[in-house]
Short mmCIF file of C-alpha atoms in Angstrom, two decimals:
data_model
loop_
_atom_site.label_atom_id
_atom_site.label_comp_id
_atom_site.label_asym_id
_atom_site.label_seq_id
_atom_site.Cartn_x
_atom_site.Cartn_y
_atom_site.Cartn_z
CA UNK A 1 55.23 -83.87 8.63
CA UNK A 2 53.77 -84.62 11.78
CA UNK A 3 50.15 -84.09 12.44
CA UNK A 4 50.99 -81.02 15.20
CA UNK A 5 53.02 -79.51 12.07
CA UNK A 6 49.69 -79.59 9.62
CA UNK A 7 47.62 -78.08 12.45
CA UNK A 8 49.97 -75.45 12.78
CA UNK A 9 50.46 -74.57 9.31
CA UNK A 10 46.53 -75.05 8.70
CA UNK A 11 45.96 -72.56 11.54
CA UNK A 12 48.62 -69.71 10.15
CA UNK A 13 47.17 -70.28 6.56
CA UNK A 14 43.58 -69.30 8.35
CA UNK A 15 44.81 -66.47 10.03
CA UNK A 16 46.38 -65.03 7.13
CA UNK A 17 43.11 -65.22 5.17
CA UNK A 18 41.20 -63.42 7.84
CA UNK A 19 43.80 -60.72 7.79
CA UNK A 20 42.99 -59.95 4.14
CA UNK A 21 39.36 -60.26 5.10
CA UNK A 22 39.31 -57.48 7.81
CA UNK A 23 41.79 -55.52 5.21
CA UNK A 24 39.23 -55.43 2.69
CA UNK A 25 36.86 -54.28 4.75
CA UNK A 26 38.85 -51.46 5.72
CA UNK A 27 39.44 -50.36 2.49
CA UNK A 28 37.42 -46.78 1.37
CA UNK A 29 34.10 -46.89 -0.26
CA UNK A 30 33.84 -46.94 -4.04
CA UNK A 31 32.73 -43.69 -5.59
CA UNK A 32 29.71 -44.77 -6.09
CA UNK A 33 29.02 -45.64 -2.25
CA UNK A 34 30.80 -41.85 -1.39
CA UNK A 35 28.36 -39.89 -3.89
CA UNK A 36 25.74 -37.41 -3.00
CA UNK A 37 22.16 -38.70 -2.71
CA UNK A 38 19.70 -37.68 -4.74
CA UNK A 39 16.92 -35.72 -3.50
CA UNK A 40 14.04 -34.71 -5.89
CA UNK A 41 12.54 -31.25 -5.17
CA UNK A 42 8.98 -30.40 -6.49
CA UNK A 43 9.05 -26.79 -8.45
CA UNK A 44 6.72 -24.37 -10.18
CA UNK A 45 7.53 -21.68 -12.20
CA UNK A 46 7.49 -18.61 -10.68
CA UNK A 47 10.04 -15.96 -11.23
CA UNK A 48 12.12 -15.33 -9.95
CA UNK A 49 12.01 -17.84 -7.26
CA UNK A 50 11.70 -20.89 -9.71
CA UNK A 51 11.31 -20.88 -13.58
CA UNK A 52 13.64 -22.47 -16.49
CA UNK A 53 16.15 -19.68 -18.21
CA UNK A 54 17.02 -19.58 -21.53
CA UNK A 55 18.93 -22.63 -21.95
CA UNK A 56 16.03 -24.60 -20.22
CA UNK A 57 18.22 -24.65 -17.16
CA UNK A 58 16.29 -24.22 -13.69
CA UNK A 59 16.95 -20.81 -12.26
CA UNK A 60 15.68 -18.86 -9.44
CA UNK A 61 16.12 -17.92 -5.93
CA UNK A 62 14.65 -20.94 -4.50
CA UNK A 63 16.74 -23.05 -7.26
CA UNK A 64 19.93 -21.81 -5.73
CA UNK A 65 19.12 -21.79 -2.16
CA UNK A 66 18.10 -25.59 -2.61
CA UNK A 67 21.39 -26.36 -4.29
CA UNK A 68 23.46 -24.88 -2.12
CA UNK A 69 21.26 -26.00 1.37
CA UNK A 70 21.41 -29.12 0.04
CA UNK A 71 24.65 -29.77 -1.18
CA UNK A 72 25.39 -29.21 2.75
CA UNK A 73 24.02 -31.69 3.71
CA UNK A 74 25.20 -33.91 1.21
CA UNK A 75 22.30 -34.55 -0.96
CA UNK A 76 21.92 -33.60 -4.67
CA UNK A 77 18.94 -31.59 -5.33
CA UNK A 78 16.72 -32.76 -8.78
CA UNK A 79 14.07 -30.71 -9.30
CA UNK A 80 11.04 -31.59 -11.25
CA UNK A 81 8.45 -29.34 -12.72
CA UNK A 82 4.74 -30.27 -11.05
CA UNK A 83 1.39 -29.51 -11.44
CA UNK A 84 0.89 -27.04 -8.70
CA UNK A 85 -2.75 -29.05 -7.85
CA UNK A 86 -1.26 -32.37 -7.99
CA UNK A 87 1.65 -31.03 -5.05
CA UNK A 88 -0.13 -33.27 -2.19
CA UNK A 89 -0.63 -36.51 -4.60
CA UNK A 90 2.67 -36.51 -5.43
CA UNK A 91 4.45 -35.53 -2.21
CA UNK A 92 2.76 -38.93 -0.28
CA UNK A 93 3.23 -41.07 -3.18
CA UNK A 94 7.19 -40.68 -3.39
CA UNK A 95 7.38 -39.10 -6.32
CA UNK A 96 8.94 -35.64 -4.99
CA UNK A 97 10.61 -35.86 -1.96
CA UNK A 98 9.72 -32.54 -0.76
CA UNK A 99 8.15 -28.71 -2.18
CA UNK A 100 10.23 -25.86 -3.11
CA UNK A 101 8.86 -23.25 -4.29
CA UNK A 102 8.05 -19.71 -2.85
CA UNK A 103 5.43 -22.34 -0.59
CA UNK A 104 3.51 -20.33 2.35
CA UNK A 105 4.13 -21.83 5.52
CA UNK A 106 0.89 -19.84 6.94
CA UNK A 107 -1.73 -21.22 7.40
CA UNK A 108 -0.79 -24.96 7.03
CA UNK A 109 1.82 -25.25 9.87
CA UNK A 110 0.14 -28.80 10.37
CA UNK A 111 -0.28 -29.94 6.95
CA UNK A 112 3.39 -30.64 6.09
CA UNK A 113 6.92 -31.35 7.64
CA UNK A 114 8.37 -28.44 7.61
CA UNK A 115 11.90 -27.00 7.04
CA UNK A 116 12.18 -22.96 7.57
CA UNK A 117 11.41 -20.45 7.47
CA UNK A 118 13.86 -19.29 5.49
CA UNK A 119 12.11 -15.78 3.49
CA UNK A 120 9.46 -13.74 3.83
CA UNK A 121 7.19 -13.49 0.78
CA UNK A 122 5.42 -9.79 0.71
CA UNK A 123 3.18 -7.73 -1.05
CA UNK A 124 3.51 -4.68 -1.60
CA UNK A 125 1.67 -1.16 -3.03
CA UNK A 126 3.23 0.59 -6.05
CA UNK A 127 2.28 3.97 -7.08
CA UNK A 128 3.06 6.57 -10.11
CA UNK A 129 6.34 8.45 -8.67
CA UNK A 130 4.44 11.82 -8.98
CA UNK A 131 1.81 10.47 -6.55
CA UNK A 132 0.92 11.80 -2.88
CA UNK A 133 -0.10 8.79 -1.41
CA UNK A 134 3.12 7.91 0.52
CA UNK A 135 1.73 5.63 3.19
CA UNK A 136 -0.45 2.32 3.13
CA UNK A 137 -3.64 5.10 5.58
CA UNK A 138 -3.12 7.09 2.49
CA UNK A 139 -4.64 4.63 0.12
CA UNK A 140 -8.05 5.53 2.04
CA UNK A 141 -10.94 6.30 -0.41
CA UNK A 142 -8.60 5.54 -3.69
CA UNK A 143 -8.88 3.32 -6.70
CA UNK A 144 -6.82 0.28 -6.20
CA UNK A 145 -5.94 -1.92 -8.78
CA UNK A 146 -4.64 -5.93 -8.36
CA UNK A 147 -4.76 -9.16 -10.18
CA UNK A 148 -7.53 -11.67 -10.33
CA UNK A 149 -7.54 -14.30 -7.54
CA UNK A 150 -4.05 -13.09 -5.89
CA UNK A 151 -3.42 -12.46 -2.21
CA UNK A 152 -3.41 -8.96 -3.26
CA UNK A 153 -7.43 -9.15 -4.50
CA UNK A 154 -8.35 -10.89 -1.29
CA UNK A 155 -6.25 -7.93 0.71
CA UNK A 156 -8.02 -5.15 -0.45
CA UNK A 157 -12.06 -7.10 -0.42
CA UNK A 158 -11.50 -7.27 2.85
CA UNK A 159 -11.47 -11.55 2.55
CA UNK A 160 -7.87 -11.34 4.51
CA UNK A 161 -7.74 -9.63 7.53
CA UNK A 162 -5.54 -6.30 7.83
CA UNK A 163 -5.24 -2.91 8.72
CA UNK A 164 -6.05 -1.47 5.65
CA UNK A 165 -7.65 1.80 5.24
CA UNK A 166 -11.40 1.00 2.87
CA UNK A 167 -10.55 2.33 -0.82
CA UNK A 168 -12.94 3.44 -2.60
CA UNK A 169 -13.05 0.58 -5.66
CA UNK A 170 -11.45 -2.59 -6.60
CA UNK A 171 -9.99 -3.08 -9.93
CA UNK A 172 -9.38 -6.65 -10.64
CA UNK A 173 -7.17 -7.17 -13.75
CA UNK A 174 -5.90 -10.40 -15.68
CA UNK A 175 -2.20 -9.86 -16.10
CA UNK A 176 0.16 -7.60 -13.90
CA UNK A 177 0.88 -5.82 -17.57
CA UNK A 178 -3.01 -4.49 -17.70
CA UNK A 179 -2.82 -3.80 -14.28
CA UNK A 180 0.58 -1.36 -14.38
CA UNK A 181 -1.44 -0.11 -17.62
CA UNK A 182 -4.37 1.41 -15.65
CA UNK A 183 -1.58 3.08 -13.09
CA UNK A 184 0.05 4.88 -16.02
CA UNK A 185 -3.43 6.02 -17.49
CA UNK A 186 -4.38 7.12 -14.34
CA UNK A 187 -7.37 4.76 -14.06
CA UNK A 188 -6.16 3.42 -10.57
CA UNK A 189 -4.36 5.56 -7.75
CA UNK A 190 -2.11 2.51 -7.02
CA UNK A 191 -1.60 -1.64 -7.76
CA UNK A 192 -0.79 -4.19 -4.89
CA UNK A 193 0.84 -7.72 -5.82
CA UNK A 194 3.78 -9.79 -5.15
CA UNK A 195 6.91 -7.88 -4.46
CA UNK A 196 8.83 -9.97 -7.62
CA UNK A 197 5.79 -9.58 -10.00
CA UNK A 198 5.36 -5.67 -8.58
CA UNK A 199 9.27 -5.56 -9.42
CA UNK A 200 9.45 -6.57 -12.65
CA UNK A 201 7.64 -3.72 -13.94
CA UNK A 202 9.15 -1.01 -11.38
CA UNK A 203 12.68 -1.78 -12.14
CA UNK A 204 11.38 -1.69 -15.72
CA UNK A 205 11.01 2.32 -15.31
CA UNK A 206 12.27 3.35 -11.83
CA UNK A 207 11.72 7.03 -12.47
CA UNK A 208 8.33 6.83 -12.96
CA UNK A 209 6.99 3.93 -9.99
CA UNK A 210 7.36 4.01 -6.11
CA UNK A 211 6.75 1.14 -4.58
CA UNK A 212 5.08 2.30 -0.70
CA UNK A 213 8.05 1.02 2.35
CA UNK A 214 5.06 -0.31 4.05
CA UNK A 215 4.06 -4.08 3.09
CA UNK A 216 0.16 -4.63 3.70
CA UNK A 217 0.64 -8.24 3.99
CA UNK A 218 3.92 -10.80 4.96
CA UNK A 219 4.04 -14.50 5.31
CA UNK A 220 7.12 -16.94 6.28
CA UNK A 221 8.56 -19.03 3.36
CA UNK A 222 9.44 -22.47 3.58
CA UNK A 223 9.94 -26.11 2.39
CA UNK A 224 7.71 -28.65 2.70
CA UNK A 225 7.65 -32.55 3.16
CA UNK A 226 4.70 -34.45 3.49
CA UNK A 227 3.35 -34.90 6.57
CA UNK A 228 5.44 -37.13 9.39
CA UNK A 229 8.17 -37.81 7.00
CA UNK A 230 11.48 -36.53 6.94
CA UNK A 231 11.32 -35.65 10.47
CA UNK A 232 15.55 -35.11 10.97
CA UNK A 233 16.08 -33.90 8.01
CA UNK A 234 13.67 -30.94 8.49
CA UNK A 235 15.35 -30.18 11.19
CA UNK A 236 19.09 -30.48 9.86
CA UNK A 237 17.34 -28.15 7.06
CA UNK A 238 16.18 -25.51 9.02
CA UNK A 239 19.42 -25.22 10.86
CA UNK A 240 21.42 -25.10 7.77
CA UNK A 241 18.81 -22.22 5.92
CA UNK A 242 19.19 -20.48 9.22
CA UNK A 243 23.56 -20.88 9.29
CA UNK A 244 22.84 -19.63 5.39
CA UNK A 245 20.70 -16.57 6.53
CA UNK A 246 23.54 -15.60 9.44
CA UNK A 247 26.69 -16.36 6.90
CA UNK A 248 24.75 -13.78 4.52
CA UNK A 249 24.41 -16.51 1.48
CA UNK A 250 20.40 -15.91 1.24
CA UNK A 251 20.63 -12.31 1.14
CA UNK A 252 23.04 -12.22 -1.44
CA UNK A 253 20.64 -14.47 -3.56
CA UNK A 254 17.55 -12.71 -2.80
CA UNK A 255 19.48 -9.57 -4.15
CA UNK A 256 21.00 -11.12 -7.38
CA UNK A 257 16.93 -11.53 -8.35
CA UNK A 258 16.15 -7.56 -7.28
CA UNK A 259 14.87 -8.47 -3.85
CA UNK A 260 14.88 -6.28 -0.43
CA UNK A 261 17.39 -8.75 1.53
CA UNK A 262 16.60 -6.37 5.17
CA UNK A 263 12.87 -7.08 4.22
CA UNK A 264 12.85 -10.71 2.32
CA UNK A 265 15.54 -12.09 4.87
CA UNK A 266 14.96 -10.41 7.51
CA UNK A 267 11.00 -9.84 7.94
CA UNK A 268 10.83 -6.61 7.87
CA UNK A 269 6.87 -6.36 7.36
CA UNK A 270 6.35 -2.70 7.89
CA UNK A 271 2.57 -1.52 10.07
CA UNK A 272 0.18 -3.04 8.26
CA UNK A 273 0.94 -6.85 8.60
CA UNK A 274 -2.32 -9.30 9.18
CA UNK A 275 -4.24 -8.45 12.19
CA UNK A 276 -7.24 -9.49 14.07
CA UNK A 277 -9.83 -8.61 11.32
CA UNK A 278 -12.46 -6.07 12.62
CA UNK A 279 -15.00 -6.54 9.87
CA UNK A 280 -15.15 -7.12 6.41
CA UNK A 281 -15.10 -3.95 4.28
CA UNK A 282 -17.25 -2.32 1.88
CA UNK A 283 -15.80 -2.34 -0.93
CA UNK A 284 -16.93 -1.78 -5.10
CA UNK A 285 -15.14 -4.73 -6.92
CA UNK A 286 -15.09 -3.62 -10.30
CA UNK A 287 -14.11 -6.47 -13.21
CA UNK A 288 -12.37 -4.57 -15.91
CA UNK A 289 -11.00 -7.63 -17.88
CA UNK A 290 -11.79 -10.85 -18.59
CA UNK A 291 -10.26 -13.18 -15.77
CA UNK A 292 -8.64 -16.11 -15.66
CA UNK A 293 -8.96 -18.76 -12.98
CA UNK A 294 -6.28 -19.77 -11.28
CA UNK A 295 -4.95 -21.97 -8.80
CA UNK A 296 -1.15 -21.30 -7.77
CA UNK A 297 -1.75 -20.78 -4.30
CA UNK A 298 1.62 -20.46 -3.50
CA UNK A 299 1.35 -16.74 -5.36
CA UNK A 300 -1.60 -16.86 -3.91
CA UNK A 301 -1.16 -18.14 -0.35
CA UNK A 302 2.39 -16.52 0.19
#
């Protein structure tokens, strides 16, 4: 075979092997290569937004509005339990990738990356159903009863700034139980709190609660990365929780857990949002039970 022949043949040979080169290349990515990332969400429990059901499942509105946001955009959602203090610590040392978790956006706009918002958390005023106060200027010179170190306690001493009318006392209570307790015996005129914790005990006995239309307080939900991280996928986020509020998917969640979708979704905040505070009011803060630090200020903040 003549030298021109070998060259020839050694040149087709090498072309042939590149072929199956480039083919491989082409070829799809494994599984493994295709498959969701994983992205670990920070939680606390708070029902209904996030808590563990009875299989020790998570569960909750925010639970299902992170799957499914997620899952849009291609990432699987693992959520992890924290210690509500620890939140910051463990957002800028990797170890959650971002908060979840009925998180206030108010108030720290500039502390976090945000995605959102995507709710509004409220409080609300529930009264006995045979009550006359029927508006939030009707709670003027009444006995109010809340819980210890909630938005709702901070609302009515005046340290949050609002429209409210001045009541005549302050009942602060340890549990949302003692608190609905005093309503029914007629020691307060009315309890404030968190529309899901205010909720639970409503729906509990709908004939005998109203819960006012008017929300004394509203504040934008959202989800939280640590600071200058994240930056696109906020904003992919956002635009995702806001196709998921138009296509109707976080209203239908909100009411699965007994939420107001028009109000929740929507922001409808009723008169007496937060306003330019005139003054601090004079209020009688009266202890009635034994209370209990705390320091969820997502209840407390939101």
């Amino acid at each position: 075979m003549s030298r021109a022949k070998v060259y020839d043949l050694f040149m087709a040979l090498a072309m042939l092997f590149m072929a199956g080169l480039c083919a491989c290349s082409a070829q799809p990515h494994s599984a493994a290569e295709t498959a969701p990332q994983t992205i670990v969400v920070g939680i606390d429990v708070f029902d209904p937004y996030s808590y563990l059901d009875r299989n020790g499942q998570f569960a909750g509105i925010d639970v299902e509005l992170a799957t499914e946001a997620f899952s849009r955009l291609g990432y699987t959602p693992e959520f992890r339990t924290i210690s509500w203090p620890d939140k910051n610590n463990l957002l800028s040392d990797g170890t959650i990738d971002c908060i979840w978790s009925c998180f206030s956006m108010n108030g720290r706009e500039t502390n976090y990356q945000w995605a959102g918002p995507y709710m509004y958390s409220r409080q609300v005023v529930a009264v006995r159903a045979d009550s006359d106060i029927q508006s939030l200027s009707d709670l003027a010179g009444k006995r109010i009863g809340v819980q210890a170190t909630t938005k709702a306690e901070s609302l009515f001493l005046g340290e949050i700034s609002s429209l409210l009318p001045e009541v005549k006392q302050v009942n602060s209570f340890e549990t949302t139980e003692d608190m609905f307790a005093a309503l029914r015996k007629g020691y307060v005129d009315a309890v404030a709190g968190h529309e899901a914790l205010v909720a639970k005990w409503t729906n509990l006995d709908e004939s005998g609660y109203r819960v006012l239309s008017e929300s004394p307080y509203s504040s934008e939900l959202g989800v939280a990365f640590a600071k200058d991280t994240h930056e696109d996928l906020a904003v992919q986020l956002t635009q995702t929780l806001e196709d998921m509020k138009q296509d109707g998917t976080i209203g239908r969640v909100a009411e699965k857990f007994g939420l107001d979708a028009e109000k929740t979704v929507w922001g409808g905040t009723g008169k007496m949002n937060e306003k330019k505070q005139s003054g601090k009011k004079k209020t009688v803060f009266a202890c009635v039970s034994c209370v209990r630090h705390c320091t969820l200020d997502h209840i407390h903040e939101s």
